[in-house]
Structure formats: structure tokens, C-alpha cells
Coordinates of C-alpha atoms (C1' of nucleotides) in Angstrom, one line a residue:
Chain A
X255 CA 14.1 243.2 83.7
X256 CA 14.3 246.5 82.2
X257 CA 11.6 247.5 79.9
X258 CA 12.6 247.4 76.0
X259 CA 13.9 250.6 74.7
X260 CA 11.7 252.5 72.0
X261 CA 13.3 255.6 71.0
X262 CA 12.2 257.9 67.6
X263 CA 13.2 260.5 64.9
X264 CA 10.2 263.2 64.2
X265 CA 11.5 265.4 61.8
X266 CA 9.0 267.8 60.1
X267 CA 8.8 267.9 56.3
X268 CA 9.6 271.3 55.6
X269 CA 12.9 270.8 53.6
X270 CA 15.3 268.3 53.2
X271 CA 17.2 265.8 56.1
X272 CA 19.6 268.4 57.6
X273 CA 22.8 267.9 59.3
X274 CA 21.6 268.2 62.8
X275 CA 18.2 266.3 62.2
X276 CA 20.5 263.7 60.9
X277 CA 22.7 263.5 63.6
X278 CA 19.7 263.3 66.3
X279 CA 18.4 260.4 64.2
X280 CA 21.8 258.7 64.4
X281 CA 22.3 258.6 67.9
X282 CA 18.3 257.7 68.2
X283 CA 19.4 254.9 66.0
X284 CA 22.4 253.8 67.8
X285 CA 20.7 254.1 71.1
X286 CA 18.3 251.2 69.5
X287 CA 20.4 249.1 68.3
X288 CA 22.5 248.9 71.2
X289 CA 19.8 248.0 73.3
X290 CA 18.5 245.8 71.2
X291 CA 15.4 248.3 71.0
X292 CA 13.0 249.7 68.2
X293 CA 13.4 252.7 66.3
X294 CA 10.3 254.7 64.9
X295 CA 10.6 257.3 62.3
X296 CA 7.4 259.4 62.3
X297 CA 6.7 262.7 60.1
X298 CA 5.7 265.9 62.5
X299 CA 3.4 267.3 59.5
X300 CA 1.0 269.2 61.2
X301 CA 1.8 271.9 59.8
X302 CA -0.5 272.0 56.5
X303 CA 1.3 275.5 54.8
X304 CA 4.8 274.4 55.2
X305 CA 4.5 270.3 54.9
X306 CA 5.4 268.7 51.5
X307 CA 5.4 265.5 49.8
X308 CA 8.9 266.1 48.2
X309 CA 10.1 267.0 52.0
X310 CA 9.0 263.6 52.4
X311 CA 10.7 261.5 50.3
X312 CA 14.0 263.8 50.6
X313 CA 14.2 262.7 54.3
X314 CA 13.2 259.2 53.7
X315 CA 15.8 259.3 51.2
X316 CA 18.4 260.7 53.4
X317 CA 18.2 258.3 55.9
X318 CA 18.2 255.2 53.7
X319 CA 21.3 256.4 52.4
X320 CA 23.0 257.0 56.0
X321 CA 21.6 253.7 56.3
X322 CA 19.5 254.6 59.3
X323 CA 17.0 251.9 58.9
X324 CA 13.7 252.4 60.8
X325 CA 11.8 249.4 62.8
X326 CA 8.2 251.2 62.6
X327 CA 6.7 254.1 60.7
X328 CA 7.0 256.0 59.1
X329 CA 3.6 257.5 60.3
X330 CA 2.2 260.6 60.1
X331 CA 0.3 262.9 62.3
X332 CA -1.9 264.4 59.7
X333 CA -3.1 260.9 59.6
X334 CA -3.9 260.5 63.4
X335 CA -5.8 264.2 64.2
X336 CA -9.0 261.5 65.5
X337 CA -6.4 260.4 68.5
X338 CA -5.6 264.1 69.0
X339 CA -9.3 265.2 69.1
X340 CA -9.6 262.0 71.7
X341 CA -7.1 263.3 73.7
X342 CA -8.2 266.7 73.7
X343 CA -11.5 265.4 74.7
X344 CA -10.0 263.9 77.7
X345 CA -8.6 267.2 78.8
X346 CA -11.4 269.2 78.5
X347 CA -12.9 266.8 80.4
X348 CA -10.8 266.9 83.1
X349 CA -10.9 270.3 82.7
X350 CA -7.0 271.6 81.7
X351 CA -8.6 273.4 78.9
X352 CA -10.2 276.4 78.5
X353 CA -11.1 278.9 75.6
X354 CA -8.9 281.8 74.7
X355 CA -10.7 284.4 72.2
X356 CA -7.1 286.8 71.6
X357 CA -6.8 287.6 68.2
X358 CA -3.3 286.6 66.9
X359 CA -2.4 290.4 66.6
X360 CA -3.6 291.0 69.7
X361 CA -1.1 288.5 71.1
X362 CA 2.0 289.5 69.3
X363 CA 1.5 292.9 70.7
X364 CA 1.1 292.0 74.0
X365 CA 4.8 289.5 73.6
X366 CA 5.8 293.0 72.0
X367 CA 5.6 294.9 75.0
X368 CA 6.3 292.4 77.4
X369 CA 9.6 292.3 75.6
X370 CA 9.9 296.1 75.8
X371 CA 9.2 296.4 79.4
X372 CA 11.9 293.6 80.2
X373 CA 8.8 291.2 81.2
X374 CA 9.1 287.7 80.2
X375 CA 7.3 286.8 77.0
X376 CA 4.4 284.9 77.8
X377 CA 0.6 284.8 77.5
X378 CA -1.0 286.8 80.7
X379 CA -3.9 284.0 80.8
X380 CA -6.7 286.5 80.6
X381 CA -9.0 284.2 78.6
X382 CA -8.8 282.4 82.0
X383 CA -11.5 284.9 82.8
X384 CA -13.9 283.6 80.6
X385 CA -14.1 279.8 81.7
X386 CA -18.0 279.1 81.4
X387 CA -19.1 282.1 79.1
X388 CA -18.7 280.9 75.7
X389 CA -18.9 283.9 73.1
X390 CA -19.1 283.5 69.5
X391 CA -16.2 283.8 68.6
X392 CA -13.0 281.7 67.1
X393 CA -11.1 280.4 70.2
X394 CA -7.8 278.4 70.3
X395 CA -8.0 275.7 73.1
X396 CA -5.4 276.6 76.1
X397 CA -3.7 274.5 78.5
X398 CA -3.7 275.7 82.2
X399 CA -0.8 275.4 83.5
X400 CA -1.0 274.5 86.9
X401 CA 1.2 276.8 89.4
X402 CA 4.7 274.8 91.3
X403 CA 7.8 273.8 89.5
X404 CA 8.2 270.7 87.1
X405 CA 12.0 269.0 87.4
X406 CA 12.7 267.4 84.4
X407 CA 15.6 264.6 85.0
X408 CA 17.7 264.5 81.7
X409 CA 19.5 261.5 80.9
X410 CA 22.4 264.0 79.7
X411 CA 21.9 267.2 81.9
X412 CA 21.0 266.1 84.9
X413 CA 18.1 267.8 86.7
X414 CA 16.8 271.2 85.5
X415 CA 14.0 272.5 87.0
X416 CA 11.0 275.2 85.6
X417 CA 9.3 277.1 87.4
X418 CA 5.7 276.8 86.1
X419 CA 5.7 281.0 86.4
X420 CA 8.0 280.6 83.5
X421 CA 5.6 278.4 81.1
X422 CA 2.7 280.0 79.4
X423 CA -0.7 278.8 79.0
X424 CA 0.4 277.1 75.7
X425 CA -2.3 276.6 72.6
X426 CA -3.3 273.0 72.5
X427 CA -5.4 273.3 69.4
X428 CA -5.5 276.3 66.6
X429 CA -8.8 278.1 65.7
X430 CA -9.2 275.5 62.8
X431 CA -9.7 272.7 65.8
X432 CA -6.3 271.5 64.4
X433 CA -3.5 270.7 67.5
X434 CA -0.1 271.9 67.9
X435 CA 3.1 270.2 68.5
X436 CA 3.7 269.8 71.8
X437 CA 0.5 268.3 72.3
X438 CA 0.8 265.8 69.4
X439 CA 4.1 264.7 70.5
X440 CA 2.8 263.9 73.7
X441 CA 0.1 261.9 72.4
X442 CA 2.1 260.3 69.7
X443 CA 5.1 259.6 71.8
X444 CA 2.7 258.2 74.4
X445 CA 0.3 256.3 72.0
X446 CA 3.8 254.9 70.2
X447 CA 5.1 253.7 73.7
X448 CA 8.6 255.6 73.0
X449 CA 10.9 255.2 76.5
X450 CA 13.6 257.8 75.7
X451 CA 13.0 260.7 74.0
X452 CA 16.4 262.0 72.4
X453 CA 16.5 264.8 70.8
X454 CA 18.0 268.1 70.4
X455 CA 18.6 270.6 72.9
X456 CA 16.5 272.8 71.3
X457 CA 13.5 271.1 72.8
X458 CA 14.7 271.0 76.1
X459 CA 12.5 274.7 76.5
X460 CA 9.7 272.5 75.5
X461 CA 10.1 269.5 77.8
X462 CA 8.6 271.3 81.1
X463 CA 5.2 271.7 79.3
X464 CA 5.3 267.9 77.6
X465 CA 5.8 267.0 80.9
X466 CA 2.8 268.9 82.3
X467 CA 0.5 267.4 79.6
X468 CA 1.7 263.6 79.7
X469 CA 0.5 264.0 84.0
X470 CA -2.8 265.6 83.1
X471 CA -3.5 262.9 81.1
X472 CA -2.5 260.4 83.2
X473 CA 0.2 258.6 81.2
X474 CA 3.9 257.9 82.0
X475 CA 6.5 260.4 81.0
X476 CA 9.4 259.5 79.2
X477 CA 13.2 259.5 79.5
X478 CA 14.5 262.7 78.2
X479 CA 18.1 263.1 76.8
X480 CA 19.0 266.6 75.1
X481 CA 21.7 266.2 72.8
X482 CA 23.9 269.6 72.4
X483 CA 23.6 271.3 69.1
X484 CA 26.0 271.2 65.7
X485 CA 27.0 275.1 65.0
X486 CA 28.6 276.5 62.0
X487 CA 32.1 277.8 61.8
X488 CA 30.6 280.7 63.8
X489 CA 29.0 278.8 66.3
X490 CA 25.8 279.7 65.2
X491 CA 23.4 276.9 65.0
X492 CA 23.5 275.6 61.6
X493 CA 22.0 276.9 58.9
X494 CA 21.3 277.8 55.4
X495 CA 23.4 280.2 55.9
X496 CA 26.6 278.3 56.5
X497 CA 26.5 276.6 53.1
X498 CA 25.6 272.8 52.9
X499 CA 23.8 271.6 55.6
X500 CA 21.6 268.8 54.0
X501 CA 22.5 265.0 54.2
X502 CA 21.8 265.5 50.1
X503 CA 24.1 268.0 49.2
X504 CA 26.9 266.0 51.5
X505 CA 25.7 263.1 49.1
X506 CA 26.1 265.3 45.4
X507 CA 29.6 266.6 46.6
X508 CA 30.9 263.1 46.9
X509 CA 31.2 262.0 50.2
X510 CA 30.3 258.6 51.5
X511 CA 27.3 258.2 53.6
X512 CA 29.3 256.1 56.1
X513 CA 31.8 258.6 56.6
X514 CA 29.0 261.2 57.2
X515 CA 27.5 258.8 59.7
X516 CA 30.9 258.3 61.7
X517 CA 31.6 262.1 61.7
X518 CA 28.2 262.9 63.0
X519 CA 28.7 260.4 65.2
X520 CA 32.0 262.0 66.6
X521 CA 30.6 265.3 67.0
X522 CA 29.3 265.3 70.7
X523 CA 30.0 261.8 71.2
X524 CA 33.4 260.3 71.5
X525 CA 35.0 256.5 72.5
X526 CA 38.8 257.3 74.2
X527 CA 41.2 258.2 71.2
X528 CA 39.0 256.4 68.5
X529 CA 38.3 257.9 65.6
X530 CA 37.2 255.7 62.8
X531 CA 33.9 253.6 63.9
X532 CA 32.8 251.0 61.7
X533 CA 28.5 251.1 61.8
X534 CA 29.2 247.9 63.7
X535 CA 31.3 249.3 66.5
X536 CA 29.4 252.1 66.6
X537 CA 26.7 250.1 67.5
X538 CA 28.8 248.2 70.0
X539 CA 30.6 251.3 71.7
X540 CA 27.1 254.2 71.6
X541 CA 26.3 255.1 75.0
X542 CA 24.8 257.9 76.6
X543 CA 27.3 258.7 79.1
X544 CA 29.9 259.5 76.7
X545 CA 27.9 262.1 74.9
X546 CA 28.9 265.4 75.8
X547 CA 26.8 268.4 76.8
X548 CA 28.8 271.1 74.9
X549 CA 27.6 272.6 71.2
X550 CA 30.0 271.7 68.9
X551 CA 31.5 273.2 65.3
X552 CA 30.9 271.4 62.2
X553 CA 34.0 270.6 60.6
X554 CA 34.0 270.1 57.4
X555 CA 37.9 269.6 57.2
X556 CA 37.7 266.5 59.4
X557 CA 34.9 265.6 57.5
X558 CA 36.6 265.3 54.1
X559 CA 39.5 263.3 56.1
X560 CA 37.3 260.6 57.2
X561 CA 36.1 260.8 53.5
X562 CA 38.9 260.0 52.5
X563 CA 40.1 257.2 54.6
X564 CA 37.0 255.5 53.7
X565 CA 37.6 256.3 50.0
X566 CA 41.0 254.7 50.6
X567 CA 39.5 251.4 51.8
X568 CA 36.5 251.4 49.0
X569 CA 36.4 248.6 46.6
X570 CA 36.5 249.3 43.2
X571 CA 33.2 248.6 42.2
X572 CA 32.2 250.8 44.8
X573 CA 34.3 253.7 43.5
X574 CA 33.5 253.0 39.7
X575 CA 30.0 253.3 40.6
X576 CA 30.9 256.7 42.4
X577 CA 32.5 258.1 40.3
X578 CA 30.1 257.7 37.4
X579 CA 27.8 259.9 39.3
X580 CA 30.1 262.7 37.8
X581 CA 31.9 261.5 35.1
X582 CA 30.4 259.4 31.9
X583 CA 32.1 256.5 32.4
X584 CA 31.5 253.9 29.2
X585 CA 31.2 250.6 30.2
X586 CA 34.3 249.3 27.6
X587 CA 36.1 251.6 29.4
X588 CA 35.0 250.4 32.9
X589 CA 36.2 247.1 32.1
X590 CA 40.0 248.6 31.1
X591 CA 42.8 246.9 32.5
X592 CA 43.8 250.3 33.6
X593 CA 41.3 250.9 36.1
X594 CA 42.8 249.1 38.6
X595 CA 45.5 251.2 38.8
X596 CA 44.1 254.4 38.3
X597 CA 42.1 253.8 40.9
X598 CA 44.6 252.6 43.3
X599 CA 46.7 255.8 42.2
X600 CA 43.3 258.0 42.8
X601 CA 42.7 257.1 46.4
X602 CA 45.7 258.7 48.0
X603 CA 44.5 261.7 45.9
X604 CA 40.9 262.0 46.0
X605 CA 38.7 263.3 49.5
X606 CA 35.8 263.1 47.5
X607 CA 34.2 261.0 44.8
X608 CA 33.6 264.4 42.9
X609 CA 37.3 264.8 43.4
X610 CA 38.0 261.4 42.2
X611 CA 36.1 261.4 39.2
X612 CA 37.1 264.9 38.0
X613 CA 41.0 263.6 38.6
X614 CA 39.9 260.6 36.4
X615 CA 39.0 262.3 33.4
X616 CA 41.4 262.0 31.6
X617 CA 41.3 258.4 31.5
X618 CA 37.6 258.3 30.9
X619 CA 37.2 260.4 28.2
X620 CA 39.0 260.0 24.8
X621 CA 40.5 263.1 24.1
X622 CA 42.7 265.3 27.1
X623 CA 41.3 268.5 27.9
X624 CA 44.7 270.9 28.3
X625 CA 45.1 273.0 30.3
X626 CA 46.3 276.4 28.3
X627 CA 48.9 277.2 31.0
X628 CA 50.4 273.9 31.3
X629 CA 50.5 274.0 27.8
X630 CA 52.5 277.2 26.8
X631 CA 54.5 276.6 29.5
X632 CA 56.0 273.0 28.8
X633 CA 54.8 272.7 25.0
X634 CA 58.1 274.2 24.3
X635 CA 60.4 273.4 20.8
X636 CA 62.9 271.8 22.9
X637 CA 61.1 269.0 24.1
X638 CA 59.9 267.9 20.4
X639 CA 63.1 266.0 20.1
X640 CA 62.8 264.3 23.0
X641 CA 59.4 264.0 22.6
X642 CA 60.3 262.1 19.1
X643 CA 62.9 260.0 20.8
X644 CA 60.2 258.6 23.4
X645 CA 57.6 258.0 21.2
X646 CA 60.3 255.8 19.5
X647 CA 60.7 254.0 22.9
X648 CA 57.3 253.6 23.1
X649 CA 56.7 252.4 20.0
X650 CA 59.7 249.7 20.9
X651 CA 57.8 248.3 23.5
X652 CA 54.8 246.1 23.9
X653 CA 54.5 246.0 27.5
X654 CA 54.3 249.4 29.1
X655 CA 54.7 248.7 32.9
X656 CA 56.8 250.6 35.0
X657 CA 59.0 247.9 35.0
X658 CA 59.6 248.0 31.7
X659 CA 59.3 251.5 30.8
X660 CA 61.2 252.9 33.7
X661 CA 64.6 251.8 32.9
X662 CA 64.1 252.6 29.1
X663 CA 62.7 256.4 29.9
X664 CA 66.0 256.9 32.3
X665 CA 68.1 255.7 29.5
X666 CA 66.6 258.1 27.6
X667 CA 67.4 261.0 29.8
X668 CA 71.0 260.1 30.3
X669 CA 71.2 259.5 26.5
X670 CA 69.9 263.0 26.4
X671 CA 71.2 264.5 29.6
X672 CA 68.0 265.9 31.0
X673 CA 67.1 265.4 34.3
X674 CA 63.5 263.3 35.3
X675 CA 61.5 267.0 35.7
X676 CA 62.7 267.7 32.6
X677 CA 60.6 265.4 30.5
X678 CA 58.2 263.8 33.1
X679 CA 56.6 267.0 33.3
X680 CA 55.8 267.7 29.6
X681 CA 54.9 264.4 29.3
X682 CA 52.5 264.6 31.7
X683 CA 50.7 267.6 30.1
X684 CA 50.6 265.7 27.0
X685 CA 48.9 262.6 28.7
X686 CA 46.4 264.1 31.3
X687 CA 46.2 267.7 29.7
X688 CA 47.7 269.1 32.7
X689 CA 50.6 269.0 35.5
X690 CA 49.5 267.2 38.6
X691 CA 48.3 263.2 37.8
X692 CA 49.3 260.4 39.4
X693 CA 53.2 259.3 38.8
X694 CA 54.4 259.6 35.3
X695 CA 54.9 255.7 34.9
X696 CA 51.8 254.7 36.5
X697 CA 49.8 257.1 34.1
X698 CA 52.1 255.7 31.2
X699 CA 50.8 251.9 32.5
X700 CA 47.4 252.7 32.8
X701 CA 46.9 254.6 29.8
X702 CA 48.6 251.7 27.8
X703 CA 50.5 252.1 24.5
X704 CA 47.8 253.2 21.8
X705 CA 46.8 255.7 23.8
X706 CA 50.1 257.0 25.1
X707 CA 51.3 257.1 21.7
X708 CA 48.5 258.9 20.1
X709 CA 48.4 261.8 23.1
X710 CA 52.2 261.8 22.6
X711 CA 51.6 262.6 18.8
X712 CA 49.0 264.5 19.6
X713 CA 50.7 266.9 21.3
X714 CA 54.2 267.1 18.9
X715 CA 51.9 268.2 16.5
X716 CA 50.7 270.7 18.6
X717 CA 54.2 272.0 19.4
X718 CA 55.0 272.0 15.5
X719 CA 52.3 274.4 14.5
Chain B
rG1320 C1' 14.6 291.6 77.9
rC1321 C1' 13.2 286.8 80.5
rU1322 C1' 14.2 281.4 81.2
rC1323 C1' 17.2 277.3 80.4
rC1324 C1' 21.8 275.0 78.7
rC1325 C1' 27.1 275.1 77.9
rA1326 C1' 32.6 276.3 78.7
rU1327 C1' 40.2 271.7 77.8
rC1328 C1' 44.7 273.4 71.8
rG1329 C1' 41.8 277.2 65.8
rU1330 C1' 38.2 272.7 65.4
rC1331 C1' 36.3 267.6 67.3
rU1332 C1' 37.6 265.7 71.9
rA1333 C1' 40.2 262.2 76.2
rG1334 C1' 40.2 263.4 81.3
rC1335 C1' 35.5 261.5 85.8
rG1336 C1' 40.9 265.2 92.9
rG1337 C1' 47.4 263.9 92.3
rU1338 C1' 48.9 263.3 84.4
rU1339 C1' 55.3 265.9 81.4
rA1340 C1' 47.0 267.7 80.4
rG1341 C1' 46.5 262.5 75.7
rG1342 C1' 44.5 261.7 70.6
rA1343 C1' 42.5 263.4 65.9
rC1344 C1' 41.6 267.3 62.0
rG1345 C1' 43.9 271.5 60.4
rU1346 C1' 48.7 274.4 60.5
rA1347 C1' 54.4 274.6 60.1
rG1348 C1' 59.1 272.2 59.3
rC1349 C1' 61.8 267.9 57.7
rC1350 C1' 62.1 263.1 55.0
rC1351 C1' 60.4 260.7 50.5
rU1352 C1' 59.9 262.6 45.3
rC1353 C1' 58.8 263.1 38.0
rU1354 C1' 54.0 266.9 39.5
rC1355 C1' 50.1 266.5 43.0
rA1356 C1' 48.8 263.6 46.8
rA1357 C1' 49.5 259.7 50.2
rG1358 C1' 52.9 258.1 54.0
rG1359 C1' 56.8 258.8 58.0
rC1360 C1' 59.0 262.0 61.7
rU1361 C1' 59.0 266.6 64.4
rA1362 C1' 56.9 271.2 66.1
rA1363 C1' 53.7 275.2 67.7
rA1364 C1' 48.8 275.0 70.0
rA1365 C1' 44.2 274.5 75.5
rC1366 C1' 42.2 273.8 81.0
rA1367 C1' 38.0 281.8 80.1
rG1368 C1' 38.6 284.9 84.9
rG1369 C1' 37.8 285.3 90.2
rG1370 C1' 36.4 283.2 94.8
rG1371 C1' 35.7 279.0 97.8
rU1372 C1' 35.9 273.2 99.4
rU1373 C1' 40.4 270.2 99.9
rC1374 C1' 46.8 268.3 101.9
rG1375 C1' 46.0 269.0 96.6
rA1376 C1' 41.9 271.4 91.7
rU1377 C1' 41.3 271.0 84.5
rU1378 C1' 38.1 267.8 87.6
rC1379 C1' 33.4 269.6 93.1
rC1380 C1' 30.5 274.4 94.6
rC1381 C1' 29.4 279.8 93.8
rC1382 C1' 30.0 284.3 91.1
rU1383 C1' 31.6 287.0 86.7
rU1384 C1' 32.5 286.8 81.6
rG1385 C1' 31.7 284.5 77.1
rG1386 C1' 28.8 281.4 73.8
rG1387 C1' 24.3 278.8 72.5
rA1388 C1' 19.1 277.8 72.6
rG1389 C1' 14.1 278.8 73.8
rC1390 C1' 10.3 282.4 74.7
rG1391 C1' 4.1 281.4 68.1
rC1392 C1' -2.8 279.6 66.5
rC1393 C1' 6.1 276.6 63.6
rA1394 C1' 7.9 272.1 64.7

RNA sequence: GCUCCCAUCGUCUAGCGGUUAGGACGUAGCCCUCUCAAGGCUAAAACAGGGGUUCGAUUCCCCUUGGGAGCGCCA
């Protein structure tokens, strides 16, 4: 009987659920499910300058709409500093504290110099000195890191070892009294029972000295498994600088949250050949050893593929709703026989909801917006009679499928001798303003025969003057 | 600078000593075609380099190179 898996996300609310923060909470979330586990979201705001409310609710936000759904939490450290100053208590105790009096300045310099002189960065433990004199000054609260080498046993990188010659005497507690991170993860991941702790390789610097403080105070140390990192085109660790990099903005450009979810999921993590994971076979197929070690490139080009193949196999509720995100869609008009098909037309043309609903326009909206090139180009004198002769045809008809219109629009064209381009394509400016739209006879459908006849008037008129 | 991590097509990756090194995105070409897509077919495209170990290395070990991350009274 193994013991029941409790893993966690701690982002810190300094800005809004990024990419890779997402991606770490994904596989945390996964890793849960699979094993039938729990999953705790809590909110690293210890940091009082750089912590907000909004930050929050954006990452709450973000992952309810990836639909990473959290068992406990969230909580909040600034709502547990008595556990810390317990702890801390404990250590002092136990005497793995001590006072250090350096000035912050004083310290940078020092890192300065060290860097200079090719010396590793670290803090020479001077303050070490002063155990049992106690001046009256502010003091931050240093751990002593004990001399010998901690060997951490990653779940994805196997054994790494630190040489405690390496760690610094790191700050447990600022000159306020409040604690730092690595001493409040500690605590909280120890106080929250998590069993794995699974999060980005960025941390794994960090893990030697989380590992020295869950031993001094005498509690079990976790599972570790460092996930590699998601880089920008130039495999940079993502930033602000590559563009988009919150879940949000993913969100305002149109993309569906589950294809977000199974192309984060695909990034460092892969099943044989498979590609497209339902949430549900993600769930089934997540494991561990088939997360890879190696950084790897957002893609935003396979990103807007998986967008659309989801958009391909969206309802049309679903997309309606999308779409009106970015489009005012009237609800008479939502309930047009022509939907249907436009949408089904829209799919094989749209990666993006955005996409979608700007292709859509000119079915939502009453008048066509032209496009001035289109327009001087096929708005020419010699299609008026044609034009003439079609609205004729149209006018002839009460049922404007492509079964019907079809045969009557080729007749047309032989009757005329003009080839399909011919007239397709200035029809087409004249029903969606422009030259790219679904096929002429599916527009003709959808659009139905008031509105084809009045854009088709519309737009002799516009040729005559 | 120091420490740690990483290394298969441009990108995401499969591979867990013996393969014609596979798939996907993207790219190119062809087909389809009223535009744009979608779709179908085809093509180009990779084991960073050097040493070992082994009958045999993409695969195991070491070095080099390259990339990344971390070195705060941030998290």
C-alpha cells in the first residue's frame, strides 16, 4: 500500500497565470488524477510589494478555464506567518539559526566582488562570528548550513548531488521578522502533507537547501520531480519578451482552453505517435517516465493546429458562443438557418475563434464592409450585365441551395460564355465585401435570397455610378 | 565567474545496444478547385564533435562544444 499522492501548484501573484506556470500546474494536475491523488493550489504571497489581489483572481481564473480544478486551497501564506514563526521557533531552538547583522548593500557588494574575482556567489557566514552577542541592530535570521553533500534523488533527473560548500547560509526570515520562500515552502509543503513536489526546473538550485531545512526540522522530505523549462523561439526561457505568454491572452486571441491544455501537455511529455489527448486520456496515459528532461520551444504554429482541429470538432453552440466574444452577434441572427452552414464552411477555415468570427462578419452584420481593392478590381462595367442576368435568376428562385442554384448559375455562364472565375469572383466581393469566403454557392445558401439579392443590387449600383 | 541541468529533422518528439532512425507541426511539389481553406498523395529535413565499453552504438561512460537555469532580506 503506497501512500496517496498529494502533489501542488504555488504560483506567486505577481502577474497573471503564465505559460510555464501553467504547464507545471498541468502535469501537477495530471499526476493527481492519475493516481487518484489530491491537488492543492496555494498562493506563494509573501511577498507584500509585488503580491496583488487582481494577480489573484487572474490565476484563479486561468486555471478554471484550462479546467485545472483544485481538490484543496487555495490557501495563502500571508495567512499562515504564525506556523512560520512556530517553525522558526523550532529552529532556533535546535539551534540552525543564528543572527546576521550585514546590511543589504553590504551584501550585494560582497556577491559583487566575489563575482569579480571568479569566486562563487555566496554569503561568507561571517555573522557566524557573532552567535551569543546580540547587538542592537536589525538582523535577518540565517540558516547554518551544515558542512557534507545533500543528494537529492529526482523522480526525473536521477541523482544530483550538492556539495553543501556550494549552498549559502540562506535568510530564513527578513529584518521585518517576515520568512522567505524556501523556508515557507518547506513548512507549507510539509504542514500540507504534499508527497511529490513537481515543479519546474528552475527550482531544482533550490531543492539542496529545502532538503537541508525539512531534516533540521525533523520532517520527511518529499519526492522531487523537475520538469524541463518551455523557451521562446530563441530558447530563452519564456518571457514578456517573446510576446504572449499568459494563459489569458491565449484565451482573448481565440484559442480553446483544451487545446492549450493538450499542447502544454505535449511539450516535454509525449505518448508514442499520439498527438491529440482528450483531458480524459490524458489523465489515463500521464506518467512521469515519459516526461523528458530536455527544455523545449514553444510553438505557437502547432499550437494554432491543435486549435484548430478542436475548432473542427466544436459544436455549434460552442462556436456561436465563441465567436460572440468578437463579433456582435444578434440573437435573430443566431437563430438563422444559415448558421449551420456557415459554420460548417468556417471550420476548415478558421485556427482561431478570433479568426472565425472576423471570417463571419459578413453574415453577422447587415451591411458588407468592401474591401476597396476587391472592389476596383472586379466592380468592373462588364460584369453589370451579368450581374443583371443573375439577379434575374435569383429572383426566379425560391429555394437557394446549391442544388438548385448550381445548375441555374452554370447555365448562366454558358448562356454567357464566361468561365466560373469569371463571375464567382465578383460575386463574391459583392456578397462578403471581399475575395476569399467560403464557396460561392454555400455563401449564396447561407446568405438566402433577400439578402443575396439586396448585396447583388447593392453593388450594380455601385458599379453604375 | 561559480554550481547544477540538458543535447535525435527548423520546432514538438518516438527510440530505452542490432530500425530503411518513426510520427506530428511547419516547409516544398502535385491532386482537388469559383477564391481562401480543408483534405489526399509525395518530397526535402536529425542522431553536435571526439574518445572509450561492446561482436555491434542514436541508445551506456568520459571529455569537448553548444544551449538552459540558478547563484537576493523575489518566488
Amino acid at each position: 500500500m503506497t501512500d496517496p499522492v498529494k502533489v501542488r501548484f504555488a504560483p506567486s501573484p505577481t502577474g497573471f497565470l503564465h505559460i510555464g506556470g501553467a504547464r507545471t500546474a498541468l502535469f501537477n494536475y495530471l499526476y493527481a488524477k492519475k493516481h487518484r491523488g489530491a491537488f492543492v493550489l496555494r498562493v506563494e504571497d509573501t511577498d507584500k510589494e509585488r503580491s496583488t489581489p487582481e494577480a489573484v483572481e487572474a490565476i484563479l481564473d486561468g486555471m478554471k478555464w484550462l479546467g485545472l480544478d483544485w481538490d484543496e486551497g487555495p490557501f495563502f501564506q500571508s495567512q499562515r506567518t504564525e506556523e512560520y514563526t512556530k517553525r522558526l521557533k523550532i529552529l532556533e531552538e535546535k539551534g540552525w539559526v543564528y543572527r546576521c547583522y550585514c546590511k543589504p548593500e553590504e551584501l550585494e557588494e560582497r556577491r559583487q566582488a566575489q563575482k569579480a574575482a571568479g569566486q562563487p556567489m555566496k554569503y561568507d557566514g561571517r555573522c557566524r562570528e557573532l552567535i551569543g552577542k546580540e547587538l542592537d541592530q536589525p538582523y535577518t535570521l540565517r540558516f547554518k548550513v551544515p558542512e557534507g553533500v545533500t543528494e537529492i534523488d529526482d523522480l526525473l533527473r536521477g541523482k544530483v548531488q550538492f556539495d553543501h560548500r556550494e549552498i549559502e547560509d540562506l535568510v530564513l526570515a527578513r529584518s521585518d521578522g517576515s520568512p522567505t520562500y524556501n523556508f515557507v515552502v518547506v513548512v507549507d509543503d510539509s504542514d500540507m502533507g504534499i508527497t511529490h513536489v513537481i515543479r519546474g526546473d528552475d527550482h531544482l538550485n533550490n531543492t539542496p537547501k529545502q532538503v537541508l531545512l525539512y531534516k533540521a526540522l525533523g520532517v520527511p522530505v518529499p519526492k522531487f520531480a523537475h520538469l524541463p523549462l518551455i523557451l521562446g523561439q530563441d530558447k530563452k526561457r519564456l518571457s514578456k519578451r517573446h510576446g504572449a505568454t499568459s494563459v489569458q491572452s491565449y484565451r482573448e486571441m481565440g484559442f480553446l482552453s483544451h487545446a492549450v491544455v493538450n499542447f502544454l501537455a505535449r511539450i516535454g511529455w509525449s505518448h508514442g505517435d499520439q498527438e491529440v489527448f482528450s483531458k480524459e486520456e490524458l489523465i489515463e496515459k500521464f506518467d512521469l517516465d515519459h516526461v523528458g528532461s530536455s527544455a523545449g520551444v514553444f510553438n505557437e504554429e502547432k499550437l494554432l493546429w491543435l486549435n484548430q482541429h478542436y475548432i473542427k470538432e466544436s459544436s455549434d453552440e460552442f462556436l456561436l458562443d465563441g465567436i460572440s466574444k468578437f463579433l456582435d452577434v444578434s440573437p435573430d441572427r443566431r437563430k438563422d438557418p444559415g448558421c449551420a452552414l456557415l459554420l460548417r464552411t468556417l471550420r476548415d477555415r478558421s485556427q482561431t475563434l478570433k479568426e472565425m468570427a472576423e471570417k463571419s462578419a459578413f453574415f453577422f452584420s447587415e451591411s458588407v464592409s468592401f474591401d476597396e481593392k476587391a472592389v476596383s478590381k472586379f466592380f468592373k462595367a462588364d460584369v453589370l450585365d451579368p450581374f443583371r442576368k443573375l439577379k434575374q435568376v435569383f429572383e426566379s428562385l425560391e429555394d437557394m441551395s446549391e442544388d438548385v442554384v448550381k445548375p441555374r448559375f452554370q447555365e448562366l455562364l454558358s448562356e454567357l460564355d464566361l468561365k466560373m472565375g469569371k463571375l464567382a469572383q465578383p460575386l463574391r466581393v459583392a456578397l462578403v465585401g471581399g475575395t476569399t469566403s467560403p464557396g460561392i454557392f454555400e455563401v449564396i445558401e447561407m446568405l438566402g435570397k433577400e439578402r443575396v439579392l439586396k448585396r447583388l443590387e447593392t453593388a450594380i449600383k455601385m458599379i453604375e455610378s
